[in-house]
XYZ file of C-alpha atoms in Angstrom:
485
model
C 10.550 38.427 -2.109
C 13.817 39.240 -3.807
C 15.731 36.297 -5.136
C 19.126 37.378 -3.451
C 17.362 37.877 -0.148
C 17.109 34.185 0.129
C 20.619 33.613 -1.111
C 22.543 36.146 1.508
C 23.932 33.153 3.477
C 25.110 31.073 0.478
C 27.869 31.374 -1.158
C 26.337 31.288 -5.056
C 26.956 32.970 -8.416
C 24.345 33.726 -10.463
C 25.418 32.531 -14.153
C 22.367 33.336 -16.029
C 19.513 35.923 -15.820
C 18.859 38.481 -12.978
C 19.519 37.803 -8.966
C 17.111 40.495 -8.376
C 14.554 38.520 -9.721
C 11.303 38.880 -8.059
C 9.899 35.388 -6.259
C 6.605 33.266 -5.379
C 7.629 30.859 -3.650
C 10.369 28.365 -2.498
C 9.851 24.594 -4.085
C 12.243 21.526 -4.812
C 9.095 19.629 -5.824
C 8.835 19.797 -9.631
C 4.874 18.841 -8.604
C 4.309 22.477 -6.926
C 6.422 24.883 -9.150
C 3.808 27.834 -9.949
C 4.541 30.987 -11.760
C 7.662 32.980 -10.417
C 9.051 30.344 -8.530
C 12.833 29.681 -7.348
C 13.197 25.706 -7.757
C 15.783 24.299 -6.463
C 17.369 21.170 -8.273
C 17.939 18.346 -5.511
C 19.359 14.837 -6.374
C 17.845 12.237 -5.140
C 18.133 8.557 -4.296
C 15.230 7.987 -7.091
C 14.797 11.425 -8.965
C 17.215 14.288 -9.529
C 15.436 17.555 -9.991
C 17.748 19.102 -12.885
C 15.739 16.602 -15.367
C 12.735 18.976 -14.491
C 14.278 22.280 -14.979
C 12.033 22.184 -18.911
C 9.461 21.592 -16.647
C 9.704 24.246 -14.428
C 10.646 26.711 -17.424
C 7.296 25.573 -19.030
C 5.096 26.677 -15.533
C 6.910 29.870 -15.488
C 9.442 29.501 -12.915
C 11.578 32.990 -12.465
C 14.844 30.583 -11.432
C 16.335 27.886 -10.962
C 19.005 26.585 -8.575
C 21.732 24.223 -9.903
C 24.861 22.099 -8.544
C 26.194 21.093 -12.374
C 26.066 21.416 -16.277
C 23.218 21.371 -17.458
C 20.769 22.655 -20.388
C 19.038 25.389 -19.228
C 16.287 26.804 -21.358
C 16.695 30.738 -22.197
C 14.386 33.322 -19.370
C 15.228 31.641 -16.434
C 17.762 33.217 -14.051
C 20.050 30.278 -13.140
C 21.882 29.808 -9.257
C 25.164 27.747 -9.173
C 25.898 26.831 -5.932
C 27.958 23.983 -4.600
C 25.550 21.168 -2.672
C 21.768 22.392 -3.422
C 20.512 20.109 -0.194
C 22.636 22.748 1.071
C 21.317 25.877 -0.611
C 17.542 24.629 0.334
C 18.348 24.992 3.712
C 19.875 28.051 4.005
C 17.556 29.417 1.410
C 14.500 27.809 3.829
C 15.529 29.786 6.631
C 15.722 32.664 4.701
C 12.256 32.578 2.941
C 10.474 32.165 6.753
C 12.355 34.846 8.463
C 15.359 32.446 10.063
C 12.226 31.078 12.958
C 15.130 29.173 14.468
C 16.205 32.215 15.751
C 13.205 32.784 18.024
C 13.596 29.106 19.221
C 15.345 27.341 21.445
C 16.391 24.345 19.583
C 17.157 20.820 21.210
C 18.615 18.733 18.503
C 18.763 14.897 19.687
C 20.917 12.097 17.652
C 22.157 8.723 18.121
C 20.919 5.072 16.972
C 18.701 4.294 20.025
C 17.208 6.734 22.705
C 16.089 9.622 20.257
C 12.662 9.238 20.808
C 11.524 8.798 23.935
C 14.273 11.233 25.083
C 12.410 13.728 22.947
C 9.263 12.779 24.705
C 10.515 13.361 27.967
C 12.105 16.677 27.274
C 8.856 17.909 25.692
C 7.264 16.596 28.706
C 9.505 18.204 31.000
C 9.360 21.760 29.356
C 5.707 21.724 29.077
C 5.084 20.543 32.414
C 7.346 23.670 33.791
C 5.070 25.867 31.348
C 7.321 25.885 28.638
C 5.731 25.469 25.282
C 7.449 23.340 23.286
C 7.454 22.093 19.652
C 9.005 18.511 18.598
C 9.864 17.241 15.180
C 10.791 13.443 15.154
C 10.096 9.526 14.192
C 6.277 9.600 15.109
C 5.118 12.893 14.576
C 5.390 16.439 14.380
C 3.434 18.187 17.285
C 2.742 22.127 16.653
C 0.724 23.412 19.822
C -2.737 21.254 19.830
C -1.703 20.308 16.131
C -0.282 16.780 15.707
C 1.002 15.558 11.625
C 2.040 12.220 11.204
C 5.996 12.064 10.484
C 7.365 10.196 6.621
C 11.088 10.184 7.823
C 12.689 11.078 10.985
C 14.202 14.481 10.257
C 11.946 15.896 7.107
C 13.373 17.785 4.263
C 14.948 21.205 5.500
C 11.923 23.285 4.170
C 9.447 21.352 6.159
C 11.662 21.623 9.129
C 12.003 25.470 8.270
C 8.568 25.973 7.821
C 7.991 23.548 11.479
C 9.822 26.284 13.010
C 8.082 29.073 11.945
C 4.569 27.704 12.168
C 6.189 26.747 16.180
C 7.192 30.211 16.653
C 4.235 31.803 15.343
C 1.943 29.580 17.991
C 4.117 30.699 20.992
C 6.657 27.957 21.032
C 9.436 29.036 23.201
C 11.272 26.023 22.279
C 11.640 22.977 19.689
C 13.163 19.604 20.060
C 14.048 17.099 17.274
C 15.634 14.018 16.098
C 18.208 14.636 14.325
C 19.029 11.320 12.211
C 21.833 10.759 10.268
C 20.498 10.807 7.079
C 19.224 14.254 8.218
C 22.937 15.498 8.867
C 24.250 13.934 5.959
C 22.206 15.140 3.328
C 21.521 18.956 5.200
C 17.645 19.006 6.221
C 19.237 20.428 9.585
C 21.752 23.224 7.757
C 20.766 27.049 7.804
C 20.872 27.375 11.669
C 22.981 26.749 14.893
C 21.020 24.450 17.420
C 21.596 25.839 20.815
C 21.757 22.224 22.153
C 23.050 19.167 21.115
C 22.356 15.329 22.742
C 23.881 12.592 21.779
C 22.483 9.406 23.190
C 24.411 6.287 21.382
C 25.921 4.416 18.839
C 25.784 0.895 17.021
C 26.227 -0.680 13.952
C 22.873 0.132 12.045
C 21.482 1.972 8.341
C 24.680 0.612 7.146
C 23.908 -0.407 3.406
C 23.871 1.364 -0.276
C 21.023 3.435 0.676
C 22.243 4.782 3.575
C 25.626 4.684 5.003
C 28.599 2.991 3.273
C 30.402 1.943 6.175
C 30.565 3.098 9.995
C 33.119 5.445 9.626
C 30.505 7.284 7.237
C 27.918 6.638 10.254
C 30.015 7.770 12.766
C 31.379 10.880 11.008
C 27.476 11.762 10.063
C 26.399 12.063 13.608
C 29.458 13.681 14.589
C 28.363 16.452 12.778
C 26.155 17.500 15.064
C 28.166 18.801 17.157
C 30.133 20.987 14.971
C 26.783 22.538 14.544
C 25.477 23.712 18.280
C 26.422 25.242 21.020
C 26.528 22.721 24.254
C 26.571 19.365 23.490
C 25.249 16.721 25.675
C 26.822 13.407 25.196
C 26.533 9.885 26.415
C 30.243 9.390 27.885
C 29.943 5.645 28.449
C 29.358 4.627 24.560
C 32.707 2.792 23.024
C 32.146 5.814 20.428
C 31.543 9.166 22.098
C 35.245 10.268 21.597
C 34.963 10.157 17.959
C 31.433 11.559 18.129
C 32.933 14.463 19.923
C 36.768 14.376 18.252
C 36.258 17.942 15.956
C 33.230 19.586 18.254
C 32.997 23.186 18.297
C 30.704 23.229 21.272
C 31.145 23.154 24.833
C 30.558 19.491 26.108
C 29.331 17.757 29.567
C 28.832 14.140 29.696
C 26.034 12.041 31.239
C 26.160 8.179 31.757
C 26.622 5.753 35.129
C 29.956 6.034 35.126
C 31.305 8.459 37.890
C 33.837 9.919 35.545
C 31.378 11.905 33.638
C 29.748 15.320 34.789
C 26.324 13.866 35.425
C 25.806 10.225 36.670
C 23.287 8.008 38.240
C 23.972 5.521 40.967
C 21.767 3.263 43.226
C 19.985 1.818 40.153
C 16.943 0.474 40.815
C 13.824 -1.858 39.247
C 10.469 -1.183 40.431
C 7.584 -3.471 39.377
C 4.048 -3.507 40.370
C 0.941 -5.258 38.627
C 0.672 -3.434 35.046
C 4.108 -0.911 36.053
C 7.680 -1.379 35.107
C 9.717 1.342 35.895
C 13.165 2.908 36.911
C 14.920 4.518 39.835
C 17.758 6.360 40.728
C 20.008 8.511 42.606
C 21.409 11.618 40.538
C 25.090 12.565 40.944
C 27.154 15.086 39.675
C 26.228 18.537 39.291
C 22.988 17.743 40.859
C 21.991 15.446 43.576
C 18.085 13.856 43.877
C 16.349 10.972 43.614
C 14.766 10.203 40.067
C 11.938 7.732 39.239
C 11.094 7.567 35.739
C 7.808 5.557 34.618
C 9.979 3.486 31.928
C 11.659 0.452 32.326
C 15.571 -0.002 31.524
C 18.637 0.666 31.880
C 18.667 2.906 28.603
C 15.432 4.872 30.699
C 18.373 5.799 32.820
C 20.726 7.139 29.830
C 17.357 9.140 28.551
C 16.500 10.358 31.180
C 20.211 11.800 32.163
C 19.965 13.498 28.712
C 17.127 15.241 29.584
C 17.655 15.921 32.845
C 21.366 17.250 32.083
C 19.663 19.343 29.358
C 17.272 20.762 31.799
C 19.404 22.123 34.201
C 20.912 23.874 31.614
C 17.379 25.789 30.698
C 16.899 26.607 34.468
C 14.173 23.488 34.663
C 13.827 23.098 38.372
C 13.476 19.858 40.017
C 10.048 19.900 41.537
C 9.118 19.961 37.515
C 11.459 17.423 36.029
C 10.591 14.792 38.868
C 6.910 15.195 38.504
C 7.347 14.783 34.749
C 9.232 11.714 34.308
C 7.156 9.929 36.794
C 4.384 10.369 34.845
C 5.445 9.763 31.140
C 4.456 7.372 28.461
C 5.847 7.428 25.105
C 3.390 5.866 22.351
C 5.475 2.365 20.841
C 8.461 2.749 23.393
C 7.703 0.021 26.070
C 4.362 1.381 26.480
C 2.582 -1.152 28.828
C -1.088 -1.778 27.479
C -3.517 -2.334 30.526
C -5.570 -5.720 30.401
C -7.486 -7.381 32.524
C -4.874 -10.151 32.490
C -2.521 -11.169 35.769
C 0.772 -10.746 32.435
C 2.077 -7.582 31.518
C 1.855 -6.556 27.929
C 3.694 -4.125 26.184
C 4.204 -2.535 22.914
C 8.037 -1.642 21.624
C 9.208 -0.312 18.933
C 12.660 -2.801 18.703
C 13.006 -3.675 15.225
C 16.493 -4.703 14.514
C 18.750 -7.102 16.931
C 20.540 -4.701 18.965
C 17.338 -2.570 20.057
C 15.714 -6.207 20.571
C 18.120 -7.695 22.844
C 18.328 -4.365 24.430
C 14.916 -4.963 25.220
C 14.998 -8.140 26.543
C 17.571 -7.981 28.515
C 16.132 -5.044 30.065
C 12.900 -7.230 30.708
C 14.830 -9.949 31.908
C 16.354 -7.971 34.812
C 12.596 -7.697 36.161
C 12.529 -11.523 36.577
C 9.506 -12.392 34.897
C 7.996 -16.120 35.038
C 8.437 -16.421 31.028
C 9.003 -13.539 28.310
C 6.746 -14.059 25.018
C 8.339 -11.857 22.199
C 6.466 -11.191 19.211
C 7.875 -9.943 16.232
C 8.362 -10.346 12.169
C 10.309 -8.073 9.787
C 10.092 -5.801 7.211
C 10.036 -6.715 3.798
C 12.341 -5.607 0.695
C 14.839 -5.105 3.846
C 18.547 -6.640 4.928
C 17.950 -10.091 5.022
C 20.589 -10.311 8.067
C 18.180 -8.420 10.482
C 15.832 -11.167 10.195
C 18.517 -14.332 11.108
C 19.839 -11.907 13.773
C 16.283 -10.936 15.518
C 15.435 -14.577 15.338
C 19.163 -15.542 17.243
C 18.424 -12.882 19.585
C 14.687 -13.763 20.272
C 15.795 -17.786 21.003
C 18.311 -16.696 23.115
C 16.615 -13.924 25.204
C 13.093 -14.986 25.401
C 11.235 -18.074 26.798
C 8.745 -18.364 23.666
C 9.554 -16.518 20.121
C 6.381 -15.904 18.026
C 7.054 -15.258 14.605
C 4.550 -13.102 12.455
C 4.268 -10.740 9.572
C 5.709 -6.789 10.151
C 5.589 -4.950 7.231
C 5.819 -7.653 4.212
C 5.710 -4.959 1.355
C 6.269 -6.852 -1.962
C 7.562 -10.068 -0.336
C 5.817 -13.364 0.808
C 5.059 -13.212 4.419
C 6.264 -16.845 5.040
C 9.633 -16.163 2.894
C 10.307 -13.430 5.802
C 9.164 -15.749 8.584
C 11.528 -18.870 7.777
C 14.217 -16.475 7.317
C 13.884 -15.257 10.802
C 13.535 -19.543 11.807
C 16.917 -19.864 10.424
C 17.867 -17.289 13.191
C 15.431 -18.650 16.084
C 16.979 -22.326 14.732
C 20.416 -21.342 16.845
C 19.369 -21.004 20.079
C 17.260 -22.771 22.516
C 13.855 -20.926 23.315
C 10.483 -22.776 22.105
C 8.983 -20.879 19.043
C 5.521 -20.546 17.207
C 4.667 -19.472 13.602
C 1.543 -17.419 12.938
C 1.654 -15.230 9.935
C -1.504 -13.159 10.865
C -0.186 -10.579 13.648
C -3.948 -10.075 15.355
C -4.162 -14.032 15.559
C -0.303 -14.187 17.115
C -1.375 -11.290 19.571
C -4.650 -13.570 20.472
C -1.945 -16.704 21.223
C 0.100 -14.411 23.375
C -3.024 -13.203 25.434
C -4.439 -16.682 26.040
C -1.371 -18.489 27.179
C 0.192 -16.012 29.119
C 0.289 -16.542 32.763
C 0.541 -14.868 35.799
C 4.011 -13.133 36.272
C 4.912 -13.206 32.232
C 5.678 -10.401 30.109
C 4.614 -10.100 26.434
C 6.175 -7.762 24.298
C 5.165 -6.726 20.569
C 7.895 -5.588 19.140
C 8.190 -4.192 15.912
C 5.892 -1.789 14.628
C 5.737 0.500 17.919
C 3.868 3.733 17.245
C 2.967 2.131 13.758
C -0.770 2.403 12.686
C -1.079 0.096 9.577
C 0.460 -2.853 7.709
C 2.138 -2.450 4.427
C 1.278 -5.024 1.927
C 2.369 -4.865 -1.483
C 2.313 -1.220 -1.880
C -0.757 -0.336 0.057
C -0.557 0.969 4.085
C -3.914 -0.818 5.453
C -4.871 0.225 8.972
C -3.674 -2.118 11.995
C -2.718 -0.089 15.078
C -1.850 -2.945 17.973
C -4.042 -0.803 20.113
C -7.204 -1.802 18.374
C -6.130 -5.191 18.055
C -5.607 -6.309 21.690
C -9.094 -4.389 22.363
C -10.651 -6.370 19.336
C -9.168 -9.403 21.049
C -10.371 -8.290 24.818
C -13.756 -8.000 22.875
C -13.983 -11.170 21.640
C -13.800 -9.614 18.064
């Protein structure tokens, strides 16, 4: 591959060496450049790739691409370009044939509701024989191929080289989470999404390794939809018009107001032994009766999303119904079956607002008590933990405090911070640092009519302690526990 192949859609000068330069391979790991590679010099949070451009001279690297002064041994042909995160992506797209163009893409955003709302579009494509790749918090599924996920949106190579992989397996179509982070630093750039969804917004990843402030926040996610081509948008949230303010997409609006195009009235619970779920009447530009196998008000949101996405790919309704009555969504208020007369679930909720979105979503089913489970992550914003705790007291009947993810702190440092939080409100609370042996309490005392949720690690398979990911999947545990292991 020719060098300035990869380059036609940047804008670029090439201030040293030969454009024409024949290429390997595409890397911005200094760990995989091989001989005749184009490396491209990202900064990062803890490295910044220009410090290993003797490094990539040395392993016989035909370029390198920059964004500023630096030394640059003699031999190499040297890229300037403006923003490399940039560069990478258009340069991805480039190096494996622009696969986004033999997609359609579904690019989700939003602080809550990204997940499962990916979930149920997947569902709903592939149950109307649709095949359908998805990139997102848990995993990346390719056909019968399923890789674990590091962040949320991955680097724009990996999401590049997703999409061709997805194309090449007979995807017809690919739906991601687009975080913030993701926006902001370009792992979605090099390609139009064809749709857009925006599901909500709240104060979160505010702090110096993430966002500096909300505007920042807001203005990341906004950027979304300067980058598709119908947007789908929550019109309810306090923030949508400044999500929206400089779109260059068409827009339609989903929510339970009857001011926006697509709306759901008639809202109702349904519970049954071991089933929480949600039901409703569509309004709007369609009209039907919906029953979604997910409990919540914020099932009702998702579920608009993808249903108002859906219409627009010609999804008809016989396929959409049958689909969201029948989904689960691995860490997202996934009910665990037990022989137990309690319902037990698993959620994901790790920060207050997704908990006391929980909670009070529970509480709406009128459950004799609520038992929430939880403990925080360690080397993380000390607030979240006083503000889960508040939340928890408040919200639930019995609080039990136990270890998340500890990392490099002490597990009890973590769990009295979260007591100064329980400390403010009124509900009865329990300390056990060992999450199997809080998961055993919660089994044994609940009753029948009571809910118990562990919230926290979700989808999560292991427990990080002090550097090292052991395996604990809440799965295993409550059999272990059925077991009498």
């Amino acid at each position: 591959m020719i060098l300035k192949d990869l380059l036609e859609r940047s804008d670029y000068s090439c201030v040293q060496g030969d454009e024409n330069a024949e290429i390997s391979s595409l890397v911005y790991d200094s760990r995989k450049i091989e001989k005749d590679s184009v490396f491209v010099c990202i900064s990062g949070a803890a490295f910044d790739g220009h410090e290993f451009i003797g490094q990539a001279a040395e392993k016989g690297a035909a370029a390198v691409v920059i964004e500023k002064d630096t030394e640059i041994p003699e031999g190499l042909t040297v890229i300037r370009v403006e923003d490399t995160r940039l560069a990478l992506a258009e340069m991805s797209a480039a190096y494996f044939g622009y696969p986004a163009e033999e997609l359609t893409t579904i690019g989700i955003t939003g602080t809550k509701g990204k997940t499962t709302t990916t979930y149920m579009i997947r569902q709903v494509l592939e149950h109307a024989g649709q095949k359908t790749g998805l990139i997102g918090t848990i995993e990346t599924i390719i056909g019968d191929e399923k890789i674990p996920s590091v962040n949320t949106t991955p680097e724009s190579y990996v999401v590049q080289e997703s999409f061709r992989k997805m194309a090449d397996a007979g995807c017809k179509n690919v739906v991601m989470e687009v975080s913030s982070q993701g926006l902001m630093l370009h792992r979605v750039s090099g390609f139009t999404f064809d749709y857009g969804i925006f599901t909500n917004l709240a104060e979160d990843h505010i702090g110096e390794n993430e966002h500096k402030d909300m505007d920042d926040y807001i203005h990341c996610k906004s950027l979304l939809f300067q980058q598709c081509r119908q947007g789908i948008v929550n019109g309810d949230d306090d923030y949508v018009e400044r999500i929206i303010k400089d779109h260059t997409c068409d827009i339609e609006t989903y929510g339970m107001k009857d001011t926006n195009d697509v709306y759901a009235e008639n809202v109702e619970l349904i519970q049954e032994p071991g089933y929480l779920g949600v039901a409703y009447d569509l309004k709007g530009r369609q009209e039907y009766r919906v029953a979604v196998d997910i409990p919540g008000d914020f099932t009702v949101y998702n579920s608009l999303a993808a249903i108002s996405l859906c219409r627009h790919m010609g999804i008809v309704k016989e396929d959409v119904l049958e689909a969201l009555n029948s989904i689960q969504v691995k860490g997202r208020l996934e009910i665990v079956r037990t022989p137990g007369e309690y319902t037990l679930m698993i959620d994901y909720a790790h920060n207050a607002m997704s908990l006391s979105s929980l909670l009070t979503t529970i509480r709406k089913y009128n459950p004799n008590k609520i038992y929430c489970l939880f403990g925080c992550g360690g080397n993380r914003a000390k607030s979240r933990r006083y503000e889960m705790g508040e939340v928890s007291s408040n919200l639930a009947d019995l609080t039990v405090v136990t270890s998340d993810n500890p990392r490099y702190e002490e597990p009890m440092d973590i769990i009295n911070d979260i007591l100064v939080g329980v400390h403010k409100g009124p509900g009865e609370y329990v300390t056990i640092p060992d999450r199997k042996e809080a998961i055993k309490y919660c089994m044994e005392h609940a009753g029948k009519g009571d809910i118990v949720i562990l919230a926290g690690k979700g989808h999560e398979d292991y427990q990080e302690i002090k550097g090292v990911k052991h395996h604990m999947d809440e799965r295993d545990l409550i059999q272990e526990i059925l077991e009498g292991r």
